[in-house]
Each structure stands twice: as structure tokens, then as C-alpha cells.
Amino acid sequence: MRSYDKAHLLITGGAGYIGSHACIEFLNAGYDIVVIDNLCNSSQESLNRVQKITNKSLKFVYGDICDVKILKKIFSEYNFEAVIHFAGLKAVGQSVNKPIEYFNNNIIGTIHLLQVMQESNVKKIVFSSSATVYGKPEKLPIKETFPRSATNPYGRTKLIIEDMLKDICVDKLWHVALLRYFNPVGAHSSGLIGEDPRDIPNNLLPYVSQVALGKLKRLSVYGNDYPTIDGTGVRDYIHVVDLVKAHVKALEYLNAGNAGIHAWNLGVGKGYSVLQVVDAFERLNKIKVPYEITARRKGDVAECYADPTKANNELIWQTEKTLEDMMVDSWRWQVNNPTGYS
Ligand code: NAD
Ligand code: UD1
């Protein structure tokens, strides 16, 4: 006997950076949600704030997707209509040093999740993939049909999970969305939730914010000899709020009866260089970001940006936020929460 007969969404990793923003969009779209998160890279406080922002409540289960028992328990308690799957480890550098931890957490965790979903006859999933599956693209902008490859263990987990999801679609009842994120940045405009890296950040925007705050001394700009507008690396930065809106659209697309597997690039379709980002951040937030040019980072590509046409057309989704919004919202979150959620 189920405790809750009403349809719910299960959001794995919902306490994290992107997951917490997604909770807001799904709650506002009228869904009832259950979050499962082991808080290995997040804080439950993010979910308290989600409830404060939306004035709606959600259910939280502290648990690990590698734990089949807990998955079976919640699938027996709730009537899930779909799973939005964010849970995973995501630090590229760390994955090189701890590949087995990444394979275990990301791949085995997903296998357990799919197994319990299948047993419970829940066959709809929206998966957080990454532009990293395109490896070193030969052409730009990147289309969904481009060849895929992995350059590190983190990327390999995304490739393998995408392939597993493709294979399970031999059962025509599965409905699968692969969302390939480009560079998610920014934060909710309330300044209450945002990205809260546990260690020294690897990604550009959190690093820039912490330099501006004075927590880190200066930004290392990894190379200014790329064949780009000013020699620094170019990326497709997408506001996290635009990104999570595409998740609601992707679920609606699956709900409209579109079975099988579908991949979409989630990017703006325009690249900005590191120095353009730093300049925008300084100008809009009226704060200095000291930096120095250093050697290229191993594994970096010169330029990477999406062709988001497929998502624009099929999901009827467009990004709305500008680079300015990304810079201002990132800084508002950082200033309001200099020590993150702690
Ligand atoms: P995040 O670390 O903030 O969120 C991931 C969440 O999953 C965390 O709350 C963490 O505690 C949880 N988690 C990890 N392993 C778990 C497990 N075994 N069981 C239960 N919970 C677990 O990261 P994010 O930036 O919000 O990323 C979300 C997803 O999007 C990840 O799958 C990531 O690989 C993918 N992604 C992120 C980016 C990015 O730049 N942030 C880019 C492309 C793809
Ligand atoms: C990184 C990951 C990629 C992952 C993506 C989103 C690597 C090699 N790649 O990509 O697999 O999918 O994040 O999570 O880690 N930069 C600096 N100084 C810094 C940090 C970054 O100059 O301190 C530059 C980088 O060289 C790059 C740009 O800023 O040109 C963006 O970097 P980052 O935010 O790490 O994202 P990606 O390189 O796209």
C-alpha cells in the first residue's frame, strides 16, 4: 500500500547547484516532488531556501542512489511519474585521480536507479548529460549528431550512461531525454540559492566570484594564445534558470507521448572568451578581478559552443537571460552568501 497515491517526480541530486534551481521550476509548474540526495556535494539548506522562494513544500530523502534498498523503499512509498536525474560526481580533475569512485557513483548508481525504475514500471527519465560527450569537436557550433568521445573518466561516465539509456529503449515504453549542458552559470535572482563549491572552484565563474570576494588572490587565465577573439578560451555560458526551464519542457515533451531516446544541446549558441567574461563581471558589478595569464590547462579546447536549434524547435524553448544577468546573479549570490550555505 502506497503512502502517496498522487503522482510525484523523483529528483535525484536535487539539493545540488542545478537540481535546486530545477526544484523551483518543477514546483512552480505544479509538480509534487521528492528529492533524494546524499549531500556529498551539497547542503539541505538549499532545499529549505527552495521552499522559501516558492512557498511550496517538497519531500526530502537523505540517501544514496547506489543504495538499492532505499530506492526500493521510496519507489514503494510514492507513485512516481518520472525521474529527473542530476545525482552524480562532476569534477573532471578529481575523476582523473579517482576513476573508480566516479564509475561507481555515476554509473553503478544509475544502473541501480534504472533497475528499480523498471521494476516499478516508471519508464520516464530526464538525464543530466554534458557537452563533454563531444570530446574535442572538429567543427562549431556543435550539433547533437556530432561524434561523441570521452577525454576523462567523468566524461566517460556520461557517455556510458547515455549508451545504457539508448540500449534500454529497446523496450518501447521507455521515454528518455538526454540534456547536454554547455556551461551553466549564474544563480536564482533572489540571491538565496546558487553554486556552492566545497573546495577551490575549478570552473571559471565560481573562481571569478571568489577572487572578487577576496577569498582567492587572483584568477589564472589559462592561456591567451588560442585562435580566438582575444586568445583566451571561448565557451557557451548558459544561465542556470534558463537551463532548468528546459528540463520542464523536456519532461512535457516525453509526456506528450514521445517514446524512445532524445538528445538536446542546452546552450545559448554564442561563445564568450575568458577575458570578455572577466570584463563583463568587473563592469557590471563594479568590482576588480585581479588576474594573470598562465599556461593552458591540459585538456582544454579553444572554443566550444552549441547549436541549440533542436532544443529551440522541439522543446519550444529559448534562453532569455543575457551574459549581464549571469554576471549580476552570480555576484549577488556570492555577496549574500560569502560562505555558501554553511
Ligand atoms: P552538484 O554537485 O551541485 O549536484 C549534484 C548533486 O548530486 C549533489 O547534491 C550531490 O550531493 C548529489 N549526489 C552525488 N552523488 C550522489 C549519489 N550517489 N546519491 C545521491 N546523491 C548524490 O552538481 P551540479 O552542477 O548541480 O550538476 C548536476 C548534474 O549535472 C551532474 O550530473 C553533473 O554531472 C551534470 N552537469 C553539470 C555541469 C555543470 O557545469 N555544473 C555541466 C554538465 C553536466
Ligand atoms: C569544464 C570541464 C568540462 C565540463 C565543464 C562544465 C575541464 C577540462 N573541462 O569545462 O568537462 O563539462 O567544465 O562543468 O575541466 N578558465 C580559466 N581559469 C580558471 C578556470 C577556467 O582561465 O580558473 C577558463 C578555461 O580555460 C575555459 C573557461 O575558463 O576556457 C571555462 O572553464 P570551465 O568553467 O572550467 O569550463 P570548461 O572548460 O568548459
CSV table of N, CA and C in Angstrom, one decimal, residues 270-337:
chain,number,residue,atom,x,y,z
A,270,LYS,N,26.1,30.9,-28.4
A,270,LYS,CA,27.1,32.0,-28.6
A,270,LYS,C,28.2,31.9,-27.6
A,271,GLY,N,29.4,32.1,-28.0
A,271,GLY,CA,30.6,31.9,-27.1
A,271,GLY,C,31.1,33.2,-26.6
A,272,TYR,N,31.6,33.2,-25.4
A,272,TYR,CA,32.3,34.4,-24.8
A,272,TYR,C,33.7,33.9,-24.3
A,273,SER,N,34.7,34.8,-24.5
A,273,SER,CA,36.1,34.4,-24.0
A,273,SER,C,36.2,34.7,-22.5
A,274,VAL,N,37.3,34.1,-22.0
A,274,VAL,CA,37.5,34.3,-20.5
A,274,VAL,C,37.6,35.8,-20.2
A,275,LEU,N,38.4,36.5,-21.1
A,275,LEU,CA,38.5,38.0,-20.8
A,275,LEU,C,37.2,38.8,-21.0
A,276,GLN,N,36.4,38.3,-21.9
A,276,GLN,CA,35.1,39.0,-22.0
A,276,GLN,C,34.2,38.8,-20.8
A,277,VAL,N,34.3,37.6,-20.2
A,277,VAL,CA,33.6,37.3,-19.0
A,277,VAL,C,34.1,38.1,-17.9
A,278,VAL,N,35.4,38.2,-17.7
A,278,VAL,CA,36.0,38.9,-16.6
A,278,VAL,C,35.6,40.4,-16.8
A,279,ASP,N,35.7,40.9,-18.0
A,279,ASP,CA,35.4,42.3,-18.2
A,279,ASP,C,33.9,42.6,-17.9
A,280,ALA,N,33.0,41.7,-18.3
A,280,ALA,CA,31.6,41.9,-18.0
A,280,ALA,C,31.4,41.9,-16.5
A,281,PHE,N,32.0,41.0,-15.8
A,281,PHE,CA,31.8,40.8,-14.4
A,281,PHE,C,32.3,42.1,-13.6
A,282,GLU,N,33.4,42.6,-14.0
A,282,GLU,CA,34.0,43.8,-13.4
A,282,GLU,C,33.1,45.0,-13.6
A,283,ARG,N,32.7,45.2,-14.9
A,283,ARG,CA,32.0,46.3,-15.3
A,283,ARG,C,30.6,46.4,-14.6
A,284,LEU,N,29.9,45.2,-14.7
A,284,LEU,CA,28.5,45.2,-14.2
A,284,LEU,C,28.4,45.2,-12.7
A,285,ASN,N,29.4,44.6,-12.0
A,285,ASN,CA,29.4,44.5,-10.6
A,285,ASN,C,30.3,45.6,-9.9
A,286,LYS,N,30.9,46.4,-10.7
A,286,LYS,CA,31.8,47.4,-10.2
A,286,LYS,C,32.8,46.9,-9.2
A,287,ILE,N,33.5,45.9,-9.6
A,287,ILE,CA,34.5,45.3,-8.7
A,287,ILE,C,35.6,44.7,-9.5
A,288,LYS,N,36.8,44.8,-9.0
A,288,LYS,CA,38.0,44.3,-9.7
A,288,LYS,C,38.2,42.8,-9.5
A,289,VAL,N,38.7,42.2,-10.6
A,289,VAL,CA,39.0,40.8,-10.5
A,289,VAL,C,40.5,40.7,-11.0
A,290,PRO,N,41.4,40.7,-10.0
A,290,PRO,CA,42.8,40.6,-10.5
A,290,PRO,C,43.1,39.3,-11.2
A,291,TYR,N,43.8,39.3,-12.3
A,291,TYR,CA,44.1,38.1,-13.0
A,291,TYR,C,45.5,38.1,-13.5
A,292,GLU,N,46.0,36.9,-13.8
A,292,GLU,CA,47.3,36.8,-14.6
A,292,GLU,C,47.1,35.7,-15.6
A,293,ILE,N,47.9,35.9,-16.7
A,293,ILE,CA,47.8,34.9,-17.8
A,293,ILE,C,48.8,33.8,-17.4
A,294,THR,N,48.3,32.6,-17.5
A,294,THR,CA,49.2,31.4,-17.2
A,294,THR,C,49.1,30.4,-18.3
A,295,ALA,N,49.8,29.3,-18.2
A,295,ALA,CA,49.8,28.3,-19.2
A,295,ALA,C,48.4,27.7,-19.5
A,296,ARG,N,48.2,27.1,-20.6
A,296,ARG,CA,46.9,26.5,-21.0
A,296,ARG,C,46.7,25.4,-20.0
A,297,ARG,N,45.4,25.1,-19.7
A,297,ARG,CA,45.0,23.9,-18.8
A,297,ARG,C,45.0,22.7,-19.7
A,298,LYS,N,45.6,21.6,-19.2
A,298,LYS,CA,45.6,20.4,-20.0
A,298,LYS,C,44.1,20.0,-20.3
A,299,GLY,N,43.9,19.6,-21.5
A,299,GLY,CA,42.6,19.0,-21.9
A,299,GLY,C,41.6,20.1,-22.4
A,300,ASP,N,42.0,21.4,-22.2
A,300,ASP,CA,41.0,22.5,-22.7
A,300,ASP,C,41.0,22.6,-24.2
A,301,VAL,N,39.8,22.9,-24.7
A,301,VAL,CA,39.8,23.2,-26.1
A,301,VAL,C,39.7,24.8,-26.3
A,302,ALA,N,40.0,25.3,-27.5
A,302,ALA,CA,40.0,26.7,-27.7
A,302,ALA,C,38.6,27.2,-27.6
A,303,GLU,N,37.7,26.6,-28.3
A,303,GLU,CA,36.3,27.1,-28.4
A,303,GLU,C,35.3,26.0,-28.3
A,304,CYS,N,34.2,26.3,-27.7
A,304,CYS,CA,33.1,25.3,-27.6
A,304,CYS,C,31.8,26.0,-27.4
A,305,TYR,N,30.9,25.9,-28.4
A,305,TYR,CA,29.6,26.4,-28.3
A,305,TYR,C,28.6,25.6,-29.0
A,306,ALA,N,27.3,25.7,-28.6
A,306,ALA,CA,26.3,24.8,-29.1
A,306,ALA,C,25.6,25.4,-30.3
A,307,ASP,N,25.0,24.4,-31.0
A,307,ASP,CA,23.9,24.8,-31.9
A,307,ASP,C,22.6,24.3,-31.2
A,308,PRO,N,21.9,25.2,-30.5
A,308,PRO,CA,20.7,24.8,-29.7
A,308,PRO,C,19.4,24.7,-30.5
A,309,THR,N,19.5,24.7,-31.9
A,309,THR,CA,18.3,24.8,-32.7
A,309,THR,C,17.3,23.6,-32.4
A,310,LYS,N,17.9,22.4,-32.2
A,310,LYS,CA,17.0,21.3,-32.0
A,310,LYS,C,16.1,21.5,-30.7
A,311,ALA,N,16.8,22.0,-29.7
A,311,ALA,CA,16.0,22.2,-28.4
A,311,ALA,C,15.1,23.4,-28.6
A,312,ASN,N,15.5,24.4,-29.3
A,312,ASN,CA,14.6,25.6,-29.6
A,312,ASN,C,13.4,25.1,-30.3
A,313,ASN,N,13.5,24.3,-31.3
A,313,ASN,CA,12.3,23.9,-32.1
A,313,ASN,C,11.5,22.8,-31.4
A,314,GLU,N,12.1,21.8,-30.9
A,314,GLU,CA,11.4,20.6,-30.4
A,314,GLU,C,10.8,20.9,-29.0
A,315,LEU,N,11.6,21.6,-28.2
A,315,LEU,CA,11.1,21.9,-26.8
A,315,LEU,C,10.4,23.2,-26.7
A,316,ILE,N,10.4,23.9,-27.8
A,316,ILE,CA,9.8,25.3,-27.8
A,316,ILE,C,10.4,26.0,-26.6
A,317,TRP,N,11.7,26.1,-26.6
A,317,TRP,CA,12.5,26.7,-25.5
A,317,TRP,C,13.5,27.6,-26.1
A,318,GLN,N,13.7,28.7,-25.4
A,318,GLN,CA,14.7,29.7,-25.8
A,318,GLN,C,15.4,30.2,-24.5
A,319,THR,N,16.7,30.5,-24.6
A,319,THR,CA,17.3,31.1,-23.4
A,319,THR,C,16.8,32.6,-23.4
A,320,GLU,N,16.6,33.1,-22.2
A,320,GLU,CA,16.1,34.5,-22.1
A,320,GLU,C,17.1,35.4,-21.4
A,321,LYS,N,18.0,34.8,-20.6
A,321,LYS,CA,18.9,35.6,-19.8
A,321,LYS,C,20.1,36.0,-20.6
A,322,THR,N,20.7,37.1,-20.3
A,322,THR,CA,21.9,37.6,-21.0
A,322,THR,C,23.2,37.3,-20.2
A,323,LEU,N,24.3,37.6,-20.8
A,323,LEU,CA,25.6,37.4,-20.1
A,323,LEU,C,25.6,38.4,-18.9
A,324,GLU,N,24.9,39.5,-19.0
A,324,GLU,CA,24.9,40.5,-17.9
A,324,GLU,C,24.1,39.9,-16.7
A,325,ASP,N,23.0,39.2,-17.0
A,325,ASP,CA,22.2,38.6,-16.0
A,325,ASP,C,23.1,37.5,-15.2
A,326,MET,N,23.8,36.8,-16.0
A,326,MET,CA,24.7,35.7,-15.5
A,326,MET,C,25.7,36.3,-14.5
A,327,MET,N,26.3,37.4,-14.9
A,327,MET,CA,27.3,38.0,-14.0
A,327,MET,C,26.7,38.6,-12.8
A,328,VAL,N,25.6,39.3,-12.9
A,328,VAL,CA,25.0,40.0,-11.8
A,328,VAL,C,24.4,39.0,-10.8
A,329,ASP,N,23.8,38.0,-11.3
A,329,ASP,CA,23.2,37.0,-10.4
A,329,ASP,C,24.2,36.1,-9.7
A,330,SER,N,25.3,35.8,-10.4
A,330,SER,CA,26.4,35.1,-9.7
A,330,SER,C,26.9,35.9,-8.6
A,331,TRP,N,27.1,37.2,-8.8
A,331,TRP,CA,27.7,38.0,-7.8
A,331,TRP,C,26.8,38.3,-6.6
A,332,ARG,N,25.5,38.4,-6.9
A,332,ARG,CA,24.5,38.6,-5.9
A,332,ARG,C,24.5,37.4,-4.9
A,333,TRP,N,24.5,36.2,-5.5
A,333,TRP,CA,24.5,35.0,-4.7
A,333,TRP,C,25.8,35.0,-3.8
A,334,GLN,N,26.9,35.3,-4.4
A,334,GLN,CA,28.2,35.2,-3.7
A,334,GLN,C,28.3,36.2,-2.6
A,335,VAL,N,27.9,37.5,-2.9
A,335,VAL,CA,27.9,38.5,-1.8
A,335,VAL,C,27.0,38.2,-0.7
A,336,ASN,N,25.8,37.8,-1.0
A,336,ASN,CA,24.8,37.5,0.1
A,336,ASN,C,25.2,36.2,0.9
A,337,ASN,N,26.0,35.4,0.3
A,337,ASN,CA,26.4,34.1,0.9
A,337,ASN,C,27.9,33.9,0.8
